[in-house]
């Protein structure tokens, strides 16, 4: 199993540009989520999905869109990049949201710099 | 407001010097508390899940404990390879799909 994969590893954008951060998992996990991590702050939840076709907002959803057309993929779209979106983005997945199978597995992260 | 606070922000220890990291939380109803390890430039790696006060879990030199208001990550006789940022997170009953993370403790072990 490759686990959770994210692409690209690093990206530089200009203000106003759009892009999609890719996330895929091969563990047949139902629950997937996107976080951003900024210095001195904990991981903050952007959007999450409890299964294909179902998405919901987390703590900091503004400026980001998601969709979940398959169990495996959960892309994060930046519609019009802003310097405040400079961060490290992590995708995570788990089989469930409770019980023994709620352990979240994280991807390696995407480092985004918006100029 | 639900909060997760970790202390200290940073901790430097000598190899073999045992210590504890703290995670205090304020949520309406705790469903689970998680500890992760994060190495520089990598994603968090799962360590433990604790569900109820009094519960303890161990893995090598690490031991996690839970009370009604806080959790401790005890590190016994640490080695340089234990150097990392340790993250605490909680999931509450009212919003089981969401996990709230603390800002972490950066642990450095000197040989």
GROMACS .gro file of C-alpha atoms in nm:
model
  226
    1UNK     CA    1   0.000   0.000   0.000
    2UNK     CA    2   0.120   0.348  -0.084
    3UNK     CA    3  -0.095   0.492   0.197
    4UNK     CA    4  -0.189   0.857   0.155
    5UNK     CA    5  -0.017   1.036  -0.131
    6UNK     CA    6  -0.014   1.409  -0.206
    7UNK     CA    7   0.097   1.604  -0.509
    8UNK     CA    8   0.270   1.835  -0.565
    9UNK     CA    9   0.523   1.841  -0.281
   10UNK     CA   10   0.590   2.210  -0.328
   11UNK     CA   11   0.419   2.484  -0.527
   12UNK     CA   12   0.465   2.856  -0.578
   13UNK     CA   13   0.165   3.059  -0.691
   14UNK     CA   14   0.100   3.421  -0.767
   15UNK     CA   15  -0.187   3.599  -0.599
   16UNK     CA   16  -0.509   3.529  -0.786
   17UNK     CA   17  -0.397   3.206  -0.948
   18UNK     CA   18  -0.593   2.886  -0.895
   19UNK     CA   19  -0.467   2.536  -0.841
   20UNK     CA   20  -0.566   2.192  -0.718
   21UNK     CA   21  -0.384   1.998  -0.450
   22UNK     CA   22  -0.420   1.628  -0.509
   23UNK     CA   23  -0.475   1.363  -0.241
   24UNK     CA   24  -0.523   0.991  -0.292
   25UNK     CA   25  -0.538   0.689  -0.063
   26UNK     CA   26  -0.537   0.318  -0.145
   27UNK     CA   27  -0.664   0.187   0.190
   28UNK     CA   28  -1.036   0.200   0.105
   29UNK     CA   29  -1.090   0.461   0.376
   30UNK     CA   30  -1.426   0.633   0.391
   31UNK     CA   31  -1.319   0.941   0.586
   32UNK     CA   32  -1.080   1.192   0.432
   33UNK     CA   33  -0.984   1.540   0.540
   34UNK     CA   34  -0.766   1.838   0.457
   35UNK     CA   35  -0.569   2.039   0.713
   36UNK     CA   36  -0.340   2.336   0.697
   37UNK     CA   37  -0.048   2.379   0.934
   38UNK     CA   38   0.098   2.719   1.013
   39UNK     CA   39   0.388   2.804   1.246
   40UNK     CA   40   0.281   2.821   1.609
   41UNK     CA   41  -0.065   2.689   1.532
   42UNK     CA   42  -0.206   2.343   1.534
   43UNK     CA   43  -0.339   2.163   1.235
   44UNK     CA   44  -0.666   2.329   1.132
   45UNK     CA   45  -0.937   2.141   0.951
   46UNK     CA   46  -1.034   2.289   0.614
   47UNK     CA   47  -1.282   2.040   0.468
   48UNK     CA   48  -1.367   1.679   0.526
   49UNK     CA   49  -1.560   1.395   0.366
   50UNK     CA   50  -1.726   1.094   0.526
   51UNK     CA   51  -1.767   0.914   0.195
   52UNK     CA   52  -1.790   0.954  -0.180
   53UNK     CA   53  -2.028   1.234  -0.272
   54UNK     CA   54  -2.036   1.378   0.082
   55UNK     CA   55  -1.829   1.676   0.192
   56UNK     CA   56  -1.853   1.930   0.471
   57UNK     CA   57  -1.673   2.236   0.599
   58UNK     CA   58  -1.420   2.239   0.875
   59UNK     CA   59  -1.280   2.523   1.081
   60UNK     CA   60  -1.123   2.731   0.799
   61UNK     CA   61  -1.305   2.657   0.469
   62UNK     CA   62  -1.305   3.001   0.308
   63UNK     CA   63  -1.115   3.017  -0.020
   64UNK     CA   64  -1.111   2.640  -0.066
   65UNK     CA   65  -1.336   2.393  -0.246
   66UNK     CA   66  -1.345   2.015  -0.234
   67UNK     CA   67  -1.525   1.731  -0.405
   68UNK     CA   68  -1.527   1.354  -0.349
   69UNK     CA   69  -1.627   1.168  -0.663
   70UNK     CA   70  -1.446   0.847  -0.567
   71UNK     CA   71  -1.346   0.680  -0.240
   72UNK     CA   72  -0.978   0.711  -0.330
   73UNK     CA   73  -0.943   1.079  -0.425
   74UNK     CA   74  -1.010   1.402  -0.238
   75UNK     CA   75  -0.872   1.708  -0.423
   76UNK     CA   76  -0.852   2.052  -0.264
   77UNK     CA   77  -0.902   2.352  -0.492
   78UNK     CA   78  -0.777   2.702  -0.428
   79UNK     CA   79  -1.003   2.927  -0.632
   80UNK     CA   80  -0.802   3.251  -0.617
   81UNK     CA   81  -0.483   3.217  -0.416
   82UNK     CA   82  -0.399   3.475  -0.151
   83UNK     CA   83  -0.076   3.522   0.050
   84UNK     CA   84  -0.272   3.417   0.362
   85UNK     CA   85  -0.301   3.071   0.208
   86UNK     CA   86   0.074   3.020   0.227
   87UNK     CA   87   0.097   2.711   0.443
   88UNK     CA   88   0.168   2.342   0.456
   89UNK     CA   89  -0.134   2.134   0.359
   90UNK     CA   90  -0.191   1.782   0.484
   91UNK     CA   91  -0.443   1.528   0.368
   92UNK     CA   92  -0.551   1.251   0.604
   93UNK     CA   93  -0.773   0.946   0.588
   94UNK     CA   94  -0.925   0.690   0.820
   95UNK     CA   95  -1.158   0.395   0.784
   96UNK     CA   96  -1.410   0.538   1.027
   97UNK     CA   97  -1.466   0.824   1.269
   98UNK     CA   98  -1.506   0.613   1.579
   99UNK     CA   99  -1.383   0.295   1.737
  100UNK     CA  100  -1.073   0.096   1.657
  101UNK     CA  101  -1.060   0.210   1.295
  102UNK     CA  102  -1.061   0.585   1.350
  103UNK     CA  103  -0.682   0.620   1.334
  104UNK     CA  104  -0.598   0.893   1.084
  105UNK     CA  105  -0.313   0.840   0.840
  106UNK     CA  106  -0.151   1.154   0.704
  107UNK     CA  107   0.011   1.227   0.372
  108UNK     CA  108   0.358   1.386   0.342
  109UNK     CA  109   0.218   1.734   0.285
  110UNK     CA  110   0.220   2.001   0.016
  111UNK     CA  111   0.412   2.320   0.084
  112UNK     CA  112   0.241   2.617  -0.081
  113UNK     CA  113   0.388   2.963  -0.119
  114UNK     CA  114   0.164   3.240  -0.251
  115UNK     CA  115   0.344   3.554  -0.363
  116UNK     CA  116  -1.496   2.736   2.283
  117UNK     CA  117  -1.333   2.398   2.241
  118UNK     CA  118  -0.960   2.417   2.295
  119UNK     CA  119  -0.653   2.198   2.307
  120UNK     CA  120  -0.346   2.346   2.474
  121UNK     CA  121  -0.007   2.181   2.480
  122UNK     CA  122   0.283   2.267   2.708
  123UNK     CA  123   0.563   2.335   2.701
  124UNK     CA  124   0.602   2.472   2.347
  125UNK     CA  125   0.957   2.338   2.337
  126UNK     CA  126   1.156   2.104   2.558
  127UNK     CA  127   1.524   2.021   2.546
  128UNK     CA  128   1.642   1.715   2.736
  129UNK     CA  129   1.964   1.528   2.778
  130UNK     CA  130   1.966   1.171   2.655
  131UNK     CA  131   1.826   0.953   2.934
  132UNK     CA  132   1.652   1.242   3.110
  133UNK     CA  133   1.286   1.148   3.155
  134UNK     CA  134   1.008   1.407   3.135
  135UNK     CA  135   0.642   1.463   3.048
  136UNK     CA  136   0.450   1.662   2.791
  137UNK     CA  137   0.109   1.803   2.877
  138UNK     CA  138  -0.210   1.835   2.675
  139UNK     CA  139  -0.506   2.006   2.839
  140UNK     CA  140  -0.843   2.019   2.668
  141UNK     CA  141  -1.182   2.181   2.707
  142UNK     CA  142  -1.454   2.005   2.510
  143UNK     CA  143  -1.815   1.935   2.592
  144UNK     CA  144  -1.776   1.559   2.573
  145UNK     CA  145  -1.454   1.377   2.491
  146UNK     CA  146  -1.490   1.099   2.238
  147UNK     CA  147  -1.118   1.033   2.201
  148UNK     CA  148  -0.776   1.191   2.255
  149UNK     CA  149  -0.493   1.125   2.011
  150UNK     CA  150  -0.118   1.164   2.024
  151UNK     CA  151   0.089   1.202   1.706
  152UNK     CA  152   0.456   1.240   1.634
  153UNK     CA  153   0.569   1.471   1.355
  154UNK     CA  154   0.920   1.480   1.214
  155UNK     CA  155   1.040   1.789   1.023
  156UNK     CA  156   0.905   1.800   0.669
  157UNK     CA  157   0.673   1.504   0.721
  158UNK     CA  158   0.313   1.435   0.805
  159UNK     CA  159   0.200   1.341   1.157
  160UNK     CA  160   0.240   0.977   1.255
  161UNK     CA  161  -0.016   0.818   1.488
  162UNK     CA  162   0.101   0.708   1.833
  163UNK     CA  163  -0.195   0.652   2.068
  164UNK     CA  164  -0.568   0.688   2.117
  165UNK     CA  165  -0.715   0.726   2.467
  166UNK     CA  166  -1.088   0.713   2.535
  167UNK     CA  167  -1.155   0.738   2.907
  168UNK     CA  168  -1.003   0.884   3.223
  169UNK     CA  169  -0.755   0.648   3.381
  170UNK     CA  170  -0.660   0.483   3.056
  171UNK     CA  171  -0.291   0.435   2.980
  172UNK     CA  172  -0.106   0.316   2.670
  173UNK     CA  173   0.261   0.244   2.613
  174UNK     CA  174   0.490   0.213   2.317
  175UNK     CA  175   0.862   0.169   2.368
  176UNK     CA  176   0.980   0.472   2.572
  177UNK     CA  177   0.645   0.653   2.548
  178UNK     CA  178   0.348   0.626   2.781
  179UNK     CA  179   0.027   0.823   2.741
  180UNK     CA  180  -0.220   0.880   3.024
  181UNK     CA  181  -0.559   1.051   3.039
  182UNK     CA  182  -0.756   1.237   3.305
  183UNK     CA  183  -1.086   1.422   3.273
  184UNK     CA  184  -0.910   1.748   3.178
  185UNK     CA  185  -0.568   1.658   3.043
  186UNK     CA  186  -0.336   1.399   2.901
  187UNK     CA  187   0.032   1.341   2.959
  188UNK     CA  188   0.290   1.189   2.730
  189UNK     CA  189   0.565   1.049   2.949
  190UNK     CA  190   0.903   0.990   2.789
  191UNK     CA  191   1.132   0.755   2.979
  192UNK     CA  192   1.508   0.757   2.916
  193UNK     CA  193   1.472   0.931   2.580
  194UNK     CA  194   1.714   0.886   2.293
  195UNK     CA  195   1.810   1.142   2.023
  196UNK     CA  196   1.580   0.963   1.777
  197UNK     CA  197   1.284   1.063   1.996
  198UNK     CA  198   1.341   1.424   1.891
  199UNK     CA  199   1.027   1.542   1.709
  200UNK     CA  200   0.717   1.754   1.753
  201UNK     CA  201   0.446   1.576   1.948
  202UNK     CA  202   0.088   1.670   1.867
  203UNK     CA  203  -0.222   1.616   2.076
  204UNK     CA  204  -0.573   1.616   1.929
  205UNK     CA  205  -0.926   1.554   2.055
  206UNK     CA  206  -1.250   1.440   1.903
  207UNK     CA  207  -1.575   1.524   2.080
  208UNK     CA  208  -1.913   1.356   2.073
  209UNK     CA  209  -2.104   1.656   1.937
  210UNK     CA  210  -1.895   1.670   1.617
  211UNK     CA  211  -1.735   1.331   1.576
  212UNK     CA  212  -1.616   1.408   1.223
  213UNK     CA  213  -1.392   1.690   1.342
  214UNK     CA  214  -1.063   1.667   1.529
  215UNK     CA  215  -0.910   1.963   1.712
  216UNK     CA  216  -0.531   1.976   1.728
  217UNK     CA  217  -0.302   2.148   1.974
  218UNK     CA  218  -0.002   2.344   1.849
  219UNK     CA  219   0.244   2.079   1.959
  220UNK     CA  220   0.555   2.040   2.175
  221UNK     CA  221   0.894   2.043   2.002
  222UNK     CA  222   1.111   1.789   2.181
  223UNK     CA  223   1.487   1.789   2.136
  224UNK     CA  224   1.706   1.518   2.291
  225UNK     CA  225   2.077   1.592   2.313
  226UNK     CA  226   2.324   1.301   2.303
   0.00000   0.00000   0.00000
